[in-house]
Amino acid sequence: MEAVLNEWIWRHDLWLPPGIHWEDIQVDPEQGHVPRPRDLTYTVPLAFAFIACRYVFERVVAVRLSRLLGVRDRVRVRAYYNPKLEMYYKHNCQEPSQNDVLSLSTQCGLSQRKVETWFRRRRNQDRPNNTKKFCEATWRFLFYFVSFIAGLNSLVKTPWFWDQRECWRGYPNQPVSDAQYWYYTFEMGFYLSLLLCVSVDVKRKDFKEQVIHHVATIFLISFSYCANYVRVGTLVMLLHDSSDFFLESAKMFHYAGLTCICDTLFVIFAVVFLFSRLVVFPFRVVYTTLFMSMDFFKPFFGYYFFNALLLVLQALHIFWAYIILRMVYKFVFAGKNLRMKEMEKTESKGKIPSTPNCHPWPIINSNRSKQ
């Protein structure tokens, strides 16, 4: 199997600079080892191990933590069992059109309003509660935080952390240390577990973008390891982890109703995200892969493939940056406008405005009270 992969997929003329073969890659065994595709086979059982650990963690630790922080689930009225409506809901559509509602009301002997109410309550039953969302956010926060600390500890003493030209000096004869190998293995195993669980996790508005991100990340991690772009790959993973744990922690406090802490963490996340993924990532990481690398070797297929994956990630960064900036705009400007309107109403009625809460953007509180 490995011979077939080496012959048809991991061909040296595709993934290595011109004139270099896989056999030419030699490193000092005391400094590390040469990366091979078979090293990543451990990520598959590791992904299932992550899923098992997540299952235990969410039900033993995260649930208790949610109760400790006061996470409350919204009480929802359950739809009574109706076999015809249930069959239509599962096999046809969860939001029937007006003509379908009329047809179903005739078949079930119910009014159109009762049919619409049944479907609304049935949809609410399938919506994840705050406890489930909190548990997911807690699990991701734990991994991203530990991964960032471990990655930073392993990279801060390396020369390419400070000078990106060192990512290519001596390429491809660059040894991979045990710390770098396990950093790669755990990151890829985690993202593979997220991809396997994407169908059962809470579906959000950017569901498609998240799937694309997971797939691109897995391809990027696996290819960069096999082609020995490990130095650049570690920088990419560290940049992503640097902001993700702030977002997941903000979600945790959001579901707990602690709006002051939530919004403070979200502001920190927004600043770190915008700086790391719109400044550092394109002008340091992508720049070194596009231009600095050509000082050490001529472009080849692997060069274009690796940069294409990085540009896909950058496009997703721009998409999420747009969403973040739009949210910040609503927080700052829309929140102030809403506060001014509330004060004008109280003044017109001759009432003294109530003391504002600690939240500086009241529109967030009003939106969350509706959820």
Tab-separated table of C-alpha atoms in Angstrom:
chain	number	residue	atom	x	y	z
A	1	MET	CA	0.000	0.000	0.000
A	2	GLU	CA	2.760	2.410	0.898
A	3	ALA	CA	4.581	1.613	-2.353
A	4	VAL	CA	1.438	2.406	-4.375
A	5	LEU	CA	1.003	5.732	-2.563
A	6	ASN	CA	4.642	6.627	-3.150
A	7	GLU	CA	4.365	5.765	-6.849
A	8	TRP	CA	1.081	7.496	-7.679
A	9	ILE	CA	0.544	10.174	-5.022
A	10	TRP	CA	3.767	11.022	-3.164
A	11	ARG	CA	5.887	11.377	-6.280
A	12	HIS	CA	9.056	13.358	-5.656
A	13	ASP	CA	8.607	15.420	-8.827
A	14	LEU	CA	5.281	16.728	-7.490
A	15	TRP	CA	6.016	17.472	-3.854
A	16	LEU	CA	9.741	18.218	-3.752
A	17	PRO	CA	11.862	20.891	-5.480
A	18	PRO	CA	13.293	19.939	-8.879
A	19	GLY	CA	16.172	17.477	-8.725
A	20	ILE	CA	15.444	16.253	-5.185
A	21	HIS	CA	14.178	12.734	-4.368
A	22	TRP	CA	12.706	11.383	-1.162
A	23	GLU	CA	15.856	9.335	-0.668
A	24	ASP	CA	17.926	12.524	-0.693
A	25	ILE	CA	16.305	13.796	2.504
A	26	GLN	CA	18.687	13.011	5.341
A	27	VAL	CA	18.726	14.499	8.829
A	28	ASP	CA	20.680	14.008	12.025
A	29	PRO	CA	18.866	11.316	14.062
A	30	GLU	CA	19.767	13.131	17.276
A	31	GLN	CA	17.865	16.251	16.138
A	32	GLY	CA	14.765	14.475	14.883
A	33	HIS	CA	13.487	12.270	12.096
A	34	VAL	CA	12.424	12.553	8.463
A	35	PRO	CA	8.634	12.986	8.067
A	36	ARG	CA	6.874	10.167	6.247
A	37	PRO	CA	3.194	9.800	5.220
A	38	ARG	CA	2.835	6.671	7.365
A	39	ASP	CA	3.482	8.795	10.464
A	40	LEU	CA	0.019	10.334	10.091
A	41	THR	CA	-1.796	6.990	10.273
A	42	TYR	CA	-1.912	7.451	14.037
A	43	THR	CA	-4.239	10.433	13.581
A	44	VAL	CA	-7.170	8.165	12.651
A	45	PRO	CA	-7.337	6.201	15.931
A	46	LEU	CA	-6.455	9.434	17.730
A	47	ALA	CA	-9.518	11.104	16.196
A	48	PHE	CA	-11.769	8.369	17.595
A	49	ALA	CA	-9.969	8.692	20.929
A	50	PHE	CA	-10.781	12.409	20.887
A	51	ILE	CA	-14.443	11.603	20.216
A	52	ALA	CA	-14.523	9.178	23.141
A	53	CYS	CA	-12.779	11.650	25.464
A	54	ARG	CA	-15.142	14.377	24.365
A	55	TYR	CA	-18.158	12.180	25.097
A	56	VAL	CA	-16.925	11.510	28.634
A	57	PHE	CA	-15.741	15.079	29.234
A	58	GLU	CA	-19.001	16.723	28.152
A	59	ARG	CA	-21.148	14.447	30.319
A	60	VAL	CA	-18.924	14.288	33.398
A	61	VAL	CA	-17.115	17.640	33.566
A	62	ALA	CA	-18.803	20.132	31.218
A	63	VAL	CA	-22.358	19.433	32.419
A	64	ARG	CA	-21.356	19.937	36.052
A	65	LEU	CA	-19.511	23.110	35.124
A	66	SER	CA	-22.589	24.400	33.302
A	67	ARG	CA	-24.691	23.897	36.418
A	68	LEU	CA	-22.038	25.605	38.523
A	69	LEU	CA	-22.073	28.664	36.242
A	70	GLY	CA	-25.866	28.716	36.138
A	71	VAL	CA	-26.499	27.732	32.528
A	72	ARG	CA	-30.244	27.511	32.001
A	73	ASP	CA	-32.117	25.795	29.214
A	74	ARG	CA	-35.152	27.449	27.758
A	75	VAL	CA	-38.396	25.630	28.584
A	76	ARG	CA	-40.048	24.592	25.325
A	77	VAL	CA	-43.496	23.195	24.781
A	78	ARG	CA	-43.217	19.780	23.149
A	79	ALA	CA	-45.345	18.924	20.142
A	80	TYR	CA	-47.795	16.118	20.789
A	81	TYR	CA	-47.283	12.970	18.746
A	82	ASN	CA	-49.059	12.999	15.389
A	83	PRO	CA	-47.975	10.176	13.036
A	84	LYS	CA	-48.858	11.989	9.781
A	85	LEU	CA	-47.236	15.256	10.754
A	86	GLU	CA	-44.226	13.431	12.186
A	87	MET	CA	-43.728	11.464	8.988
A	88	TYR	CA	-43.943	14.638	6.904
A	89	TYR	CA	-41.518	16.409	9.240
A	90	LYS	CA	-38.867	13.679	9.004
A	91	HIS	CA	-39.161	12.694	5.351
A	92	ASN	CA	-40.357	15.822	3.550
A	93	CYS	CA	-39.773	19.231	5.067
A	94	GLN	CA	-39.503	20.871	8.476
A	95	GLU	CA	-41.051	24.120	7.246
A	96	PRO	CA	-44.003	23.248	4.995
A	97	SER	CA	-45.389	25.732	2.499
A	98	GLN	CA	-48.852	27.204	2.815
A	99	ASN	CA	-50.297	24.702	0.332
A	100	ASP	CA	-48.742	21.795	2.263
A	101	VAL	CA	-50.129	23.164	5.538
A	102	LEU	CA	-53.584	23.273	3.974
A	103	SER	CA	-53.227	19.696	2.720
A	104	LEU	CA	-51.977	18.438	6.090
A	105	SER	CA	-54.767	20.185	7.979
A	106	THR	CA	-57.302	18.398	5.771
A	107	GLN	CA	-55.655	15.002	6.277
A	108	CYS	CA	-55.342	15.392	10.064
A	109	GLY	CA	-58.609	17.196	10.674
A	110	LEU	CA	-56.827	20.154	12.261
A	111	SER	CA	-56.928	23.860	11.587
A	112	GLN	CA	-54.083	25.457	9.670
A	113	ARG	CA	-53.020	27.377	12.754
A	114	LYS	CA	-52.717	24.188	14.800
A	115	VAL	CA	-50.619	22.579	12.061
A	116	GLU	CA	-48.309	25.583	11.934
A	117	THR	CA	-48.042	25.568	15.731
A	118	TRP	CA	-47.209	21.862	15.732
A	119	PHE	CA	-44.355	22.344	13.234
A	120	ARG	CA	-43.001	25.325	15.155
A	121	ARG	CA	-42.933	23.349	18.405
A	122	ARG	CA	-41.461	20.324	16.651
A	123	ARG	CA	-38.631	22.424	15.234
A	124	ASN	CA	-37.964	23.844	18.675
A	125	GLN	CA	-37.603	20.309	20.043
A	126	ASP	CA	-34.703	19.638	17.683
A	127	ARG	CA	-32.907	22.858	18.490
A	128	PRO	CA	-29.931	22.307	20.798
A	129	ASN	CA	-30.278	23.693	24.288
A	130	ASN	CA	-27.787	25.954	26.026
A	131	THR	CA	-26.266	23.080	27.980
A	132	LYS	CA	-25.316	21.223	24.797
A	133	LYS	CA	-23.835	24.390	23.286
A	134	PHE	CA	-21.943	25.081	26.502
A	135	CYS	CA	-20.471	21.574	26.572
A	136	GLU	CA	-19.279	21.846	22.969
A	137	ALA	CA	-17.686	25.243	23.619
A	138	THR	CA	-15.992	23.955	26.781
A	139	TRP	CA	-14.453	20.989	24.965
A	140	ARG	CA	-13.110	23.165	22.169
A	141	PHE	CA	-11.832	25.764	24.617
A	142	LEU	CA	-9.918	23.088	26.507
A	143	PHE	CA	-8.211	21.767	23.393
A	144	TYR	CA	-7.413	25.142	21.816
A	145	PHE	CA	-6.016	26.519	25.069
A	146	VAL	CA	-3.819	23.492	25.800
A	147	SER	CA	-2.734	23.293	22.150
A	148	PHE	CA	-1.806	26.982	22.060
A	149	ILE	CA	0.235	26.803	25.265
A	150	ALA	CA	2.004	23.615	24.145
A	151	GLY	CA	2.627	24.973	20.640
A	152	LEU	CA	3.944	28.292	21.917
A	153	ASN	CA	6.243	26.522	24.368
A	154	SER	CA	7.684	24.341	21.588
A	155	LEU	CA	8.118	27.174	19.045
A	156	VAL	CA	9.229	30.191	21.050
A	157	LYS	CA	12.816	28.896	21.168
A	158	THR	CA	12.999	27.992	17.469
A	159	PRO	CA	14.718	30.366	15.007
A	160	TRP	CA	11.842	30.353	12.478
A	161	PHE	CA	9.440	31.683	15.111
A	162	TRP	CA	11.311	35.016	14.969
A	163	ASP	CA	12.729	34.928	11.429
A	164	GLN	CA	10.503	33.289	8.804
A	165	ARG	CA	13.392	32.907	6.370
A	166	GLU	CA	14.588	30.104	8.634
A	167	CYS	CA	11.528	28.105	7.522
A	168	TRP	CA	13.335	27.399	4.253
A	169	ARG	CA	16.998	27.328	5.179
A	170	GLY	CA	18.242	23.813	4.440
A	171	TYR	CA	14.888	22.671	3.021
A	172	PRO	CA	13.955	19.832	2.622
A	173	ASN	CA	16.698	18.412	4.890
A	174	GLN	CA	15.050	19.723	8.030
A	175	PRO	CA	14.600	17.373	11.005
A	176	VAL	CA	11.218	17.074	12.713
A	177	SER	CA	11.492	16.908	16.486
A	178	ASP	CA	9.222	14.767	18.639
A	179	ALA	CA	7.445	17.865	19.946
A	180	GLN	CA	6.658	19.038	16.408
A	181	TYR	CA	5.470	15.568	15.413
A	182	TRP	CA	3.054	15.267	18.333
A	183	TYR	CA	1.904	18.849	17.787
A	184	TYR	CA	0.988	17.888	14.221
A	185	THR	CA	-0.562	14.583	15.212
A	186	PHE	CA	-2.816	16.016	17.899
A	187	GLU	CA	-3.928	18.959	15.740
A	188	MET	CA	-4.821	16.758	12.781
A	189	GLY	CA	-6.521	14.187	14.994
A	190	PHE	CA	-8.616	16.900	16.614
A	191	TYR	CA	-9.755	18.462	13.334
A	192	LEU	CA	-10.496	15.013	11.949
A	193	SER	CA	-12.685	14.353	14.991
A	194	LEU	CA	-14.505	17.662	14.396
A	195	LEU	CA	-15.141	16.666	10.786
A	196	LEU	CA	-16.481	13.255	11.841
A	197	CYS	CA	-18.819	14.882	14.387
A	198	VAL	CA	-19.975	17.737	12.177
A	199	SER	CA	-23.334	16.067	11.519
A	200	VAL	CA	-24.202	15.784	15.232
A	201	ASP	CA	-22.713	19.068	16.443
A	202	VAL	CA	-24.720	22.266	16.712
A	203	LYS	CA	-25.256	23.595	13.189
A	204	ARG	CA	-24.527	27.284	12.829
A	205	LYS	CA	-24.973	29.843	10.080
A	206	ASP	CA	-21.429	29.304	8.808
A	207	PHE	CA	-21.829	25.507	8.681
A	208	LYS	CA	-20.556	25.179	5.099
A	209	GLU	CA	-17.607	27.455	5.768
A	210	GLN	CA	-16.730	25.393	8.849
A	211	VAL	CA	-16.717	22.172	6.804
A	212	ILE	CA	-14.505	23.800	4.159
A	213	HIS	CA	-12.219	25.051	6.914
A	214	HIS	CA	-11.891	21.587	8.505
A	215	VAL	CA	-11.202	19.904	5.149
A	216	ALA	CA	-8.675	22.549	4.084
A	217	THR	CA	-6.982	22.352	7.487
A	218	ILE	CA	-6.678	18.547	7.328
A	219	PHE	CA	-5.245	18.703	3.807
A	220	LEU	CA	-2.891	21.492	4.832
A	221	ILE	CA	-1.634	19.665	7.929
A	222	SER	CA	-1.174	16.321	6.168
A	223	PHE	CA	0.490	17.749	3.077
A	224	SER	CA	2.754	20.162	4.958
A	225	TYR	CA	3.968	17.307	7.145
A	226	CYS	CA	4.619	14.868	4.304
A	227	ALA	CA	6.378	17.534	2.193
A	228	ASN	CA	8.303	18.690	5.297
A	229	TYR	CA	6.726	22.153	5.450
A	230	VAL	CA	6.569	21.525	9.180
A	231	ARG	CA	8.095	24.834	10.195
A	232	VAL	CA	5.497	26.875	8.352
A	233	GLY	CA	2.756	24.469	9.389
A	234	THR	CA	3.494	24.925	13.084
A	235	LEU	CA	3.242	28.699	12.683
A	236	VAL	CA	-0.128	28.365	10.930
A	237	MET	CA	-1.527	26.125	13.666
A	238	LEU	CA	-0.263	28.418	16.425
A	239	LEU	CA	-1.869	31.478	14.814
A	240	HIS	CA	-5.222	29.717	14.567
A	241	ASP	CA	-5.157	28.513	18.169
A	242	SER	CA	-4.199	31.978	19.461
A	243	SER	CA	-7.703	33.395	18.973
A	244	ASP	CA	-9.950	30.324	18.976
A	245	PHE	CA	-9.851	29.707	22.732
A	246	PHE	CA	-10.967	33.313	23.373
A	247	LEU	CA	-14.019	32.759	21.165
A	248	GLU	CA	-14.951	29.475	22.823
A	249	SER	CA	-14.582	30.981	26.303
A	250	ALA	CA	-16.811	33.898	25.249
A	251	LYS	CA	-19.436	31.391	24.116
A	252	MET	CA	-19.254	29.611	27.468
A	253	PHE	CA	-19.997	32.790	29.418
A	254	HIS	CA	-22.672	33.767	26.896
A	255	TYR	CA	-24.605	30.564	27.550
A	256	ALA	CA	-24.113	31.140	31.290
A	257	GLY	CA	-25.672	34.592	30.980
A	258	LEU	CA	-22.541	36.417	32.201
A	259	THR	CA	-22.714	39.160	29.578
A	260	CYS	CA	-19.965	41.414	30.954
A	261	ILE	CA	-17.320	38.673	30.844
A	262	CYS	CA	-18.669	37.351	27.543
A	263	ASP	CA	-18.420	40.668	25.730
A	264	THR	CA	-15.000	41.456	27.180
A	265	LEU	CA	-13.695	38.133	25.904
A	266	PHE	CA	-15.361	38.709	22.545
A	267	VAL	CA	-13.590	42.071	22.153
A	268	ILE	CA	-10.266	40.400	23.009
A	269	PHE	CA	-11.058	37.643	20.512
A	270	ALA	CA	-11.906	40.167	17.786
A	271	VAL	CA	-8.654	42.064	18.295
A	272	VAL	CA	-6.515	38.911	18.350
A	273	PHE	CA	-8.362	37.392	15.372
A	274	LEU	CA	-8.101	40.477	13.169
A	275	PHE	CA	-4.435	40.990	14.013
A	276	SER	CA	-3.340	37.358	13.715
A	277	ARG	CA	-5.323	36.399	10.608
A	278	LEU	CA	-5.476	39.636	8.638
A	279	VAL	CA	-2.023	40.976	9.489
A	280	VAL	CA	0.369	38.292	10.735
A	281	PHE	CA	-0.959	35.400	8.634
A	282	PRO	CA	-0.932	37.093	5.182
A	283	PHE	CA	2.076	39.398	5.683
A	284	ARG	CA	4.324	36.975	7.539
A	285	VAL	CA	3.272	33.392	6.825
A	286	VAL	CA	1.768	33.641	3.331
A	287	TYR	CA	4.445	36.128	2.302
A	288	THR	CA	7.241	33.762	3.263
A	289	THR	CA	5.664	30.815	1.423
A	290	LEU	CA	4.994	32.865	-1.718
A	291	PHE	CA	8.158	34.935	-1.995
A	292	MET	CA	10.867	34.084	0.560
A	293	SER	CA	10.752	30.397	-0.361
A	294	MET	CA	11.760	31.180	-3.950
A	295	ASP	CA	15.135	32.384	-2.657
A	296	PHE	CA	15.892	28.755	-1.756
A	297	PHE	CA	14.200	26.750	-4.561
A	298	LYS	CA	12.284	27.214	-7.781
A	299	PRO	CA	8.456	26.925	-7.801
A	300	PHE	CA	7.020	23.444	-8.347
A	301	PHE	CA	3.636	21.733	-7.995
A	302	GLY	CA	3.873	21.343	-4.231
A	303	TYR	CA	4.690	25.037	-3.937
A	304	TYR	CA	1.499	26.015	-5.790
A	305	PHE	CA	-0.633	23.438	-3.973
A	306	PHE	CA	0.545	24.519	-0.527
A	307	ASN	CA	-0.006	28.200	-1.268
A	308	ALA	CA	-3.440	27.485	-2.729
A	309	LEU	CA	-4.500	25.886	0.572
A	310	LEU	CA	-3.152	28.853	2.513
A	311	LEU	CA	-5.082	31.261	0.277
A	312	VAL	CA	-8.278	29.258	0.853
A	313	LEU	CA	-7.766	29.708	4.585
A	314	GLN	CA	-7.114	33.403	4.052
A	315	ALA	CA	-10.367	33.751	2.107
A	316	LEU	CA	-12.206	32.159	5.046
A	317	HIS	CA	-10.425	34.534	7.406
A	318	ILE	CA	-11.718	37.501	5.398
A	319	PHE	CA	-15.249	36.063	5.467
A	320	TRP	CA	-15.198	35.610	9.253
A	321	ALA	CA	-13.524	39.011	9.741
A	322	TYR	CA	-16.450	40.591	7.899
A	323	ILE	CA	-18.901	38.867	10.253
A	324	ILE	CA	-16.886	39.910	13.310
A	325	LEU	CA	-16.624	43.549	12.204
A	326	ARG	CA	-20.337	43.619	11.479
A	327	MET	CA	-21.036	42.348	14.994
A	328	VAL	CA	-18.672	44.926	16.498
A	329	TYR	CA	-20.442	47.640	14.523
A	330	LYS	CA	-23.778	46.531	15.936
A	331	PHE	CA	-22.325	46.412	19.421
A	332	VAL	CA	-20.868	49.914	19.337
A	333	PHE	CA	-23.052	52.031	17.068
A	334	ALA	CA	-26.417	50.250	17.077
A	335	GLY	CA	-26.129	49.794	20.840
A	336	LYS	CA	-25.490	53.482	21.386
A	337	ASN	CA	-28.397	54.467	19.155
A	338	LEU	CA	-30.714	52.123	21.029
A	339	ARG	CA	-29.538	53.525	24.360
A	340	MET	CA	-30.145	57.097	23.167
A	341	LYS	CA	-33.684	56.207	22.061
A	342	GLU	CA	-34.420	54.628	25.445
A	343	MET	CA	-33.149	57.732	27.247
A	344	GLU	CA	-35.218	60.009	25.001
A	345	LYS	CA	-38.341	57.988	25.781
A	346	THR	CA	-37.756	58.166	29.521
A	347	GLU	CA	-37.053	61.901	29.372
A	348	SER	CA	-40.189	62.561	27.295
A	349	LYS	CA	-42.247	60.755	29.939
A	350	GLY	CA	-40.641	62.789	32.721
A	351	LYS	CA	-38.902	59.771	34.230
A	352	ILE	CA	-35.331	59.541	35.418
A	353	PRO	CA	-33.382	57.049	33.304
A	354	SER	CA	-32.610	53.888	35.181
A	355	THR	CA	-29.016	53.087	36.063
A	356	PRO	CA	-27.432	51.337	33.083
A	357	ASN	CA	-26.146	47.840	33.645
A	358	CYS	CA	-22.498	46.954	33.352
A	359	HIS	CA	-22.979	46.022	29.705
A	360	PRO	CA	-21.920	48.962	27.500
A	361	TRP	CA	-23.915	47.741	24.483
A	362	PRO	CA	-27.549	47.212	25.523
A	363	ILE	CA	-28.569	45.796	22.148
A	364	ILE	CA	-26.729	42.585	23.058
A	365	ASN	CA	-28.764	42.153	26.196
A	366	SER	CA	-31.990	42.801	24.335
A	367	ASN	CA	-31.115	40.269	21.656
A	368	ARG	CA	-30.114	37.618	24.161
A	369	SER	CA	-33.268	38.073	26.159
A	370	LYS	CA	-35.217	37.019	23.107
A	371	GLN	CA	-33.220	33.853	22.579
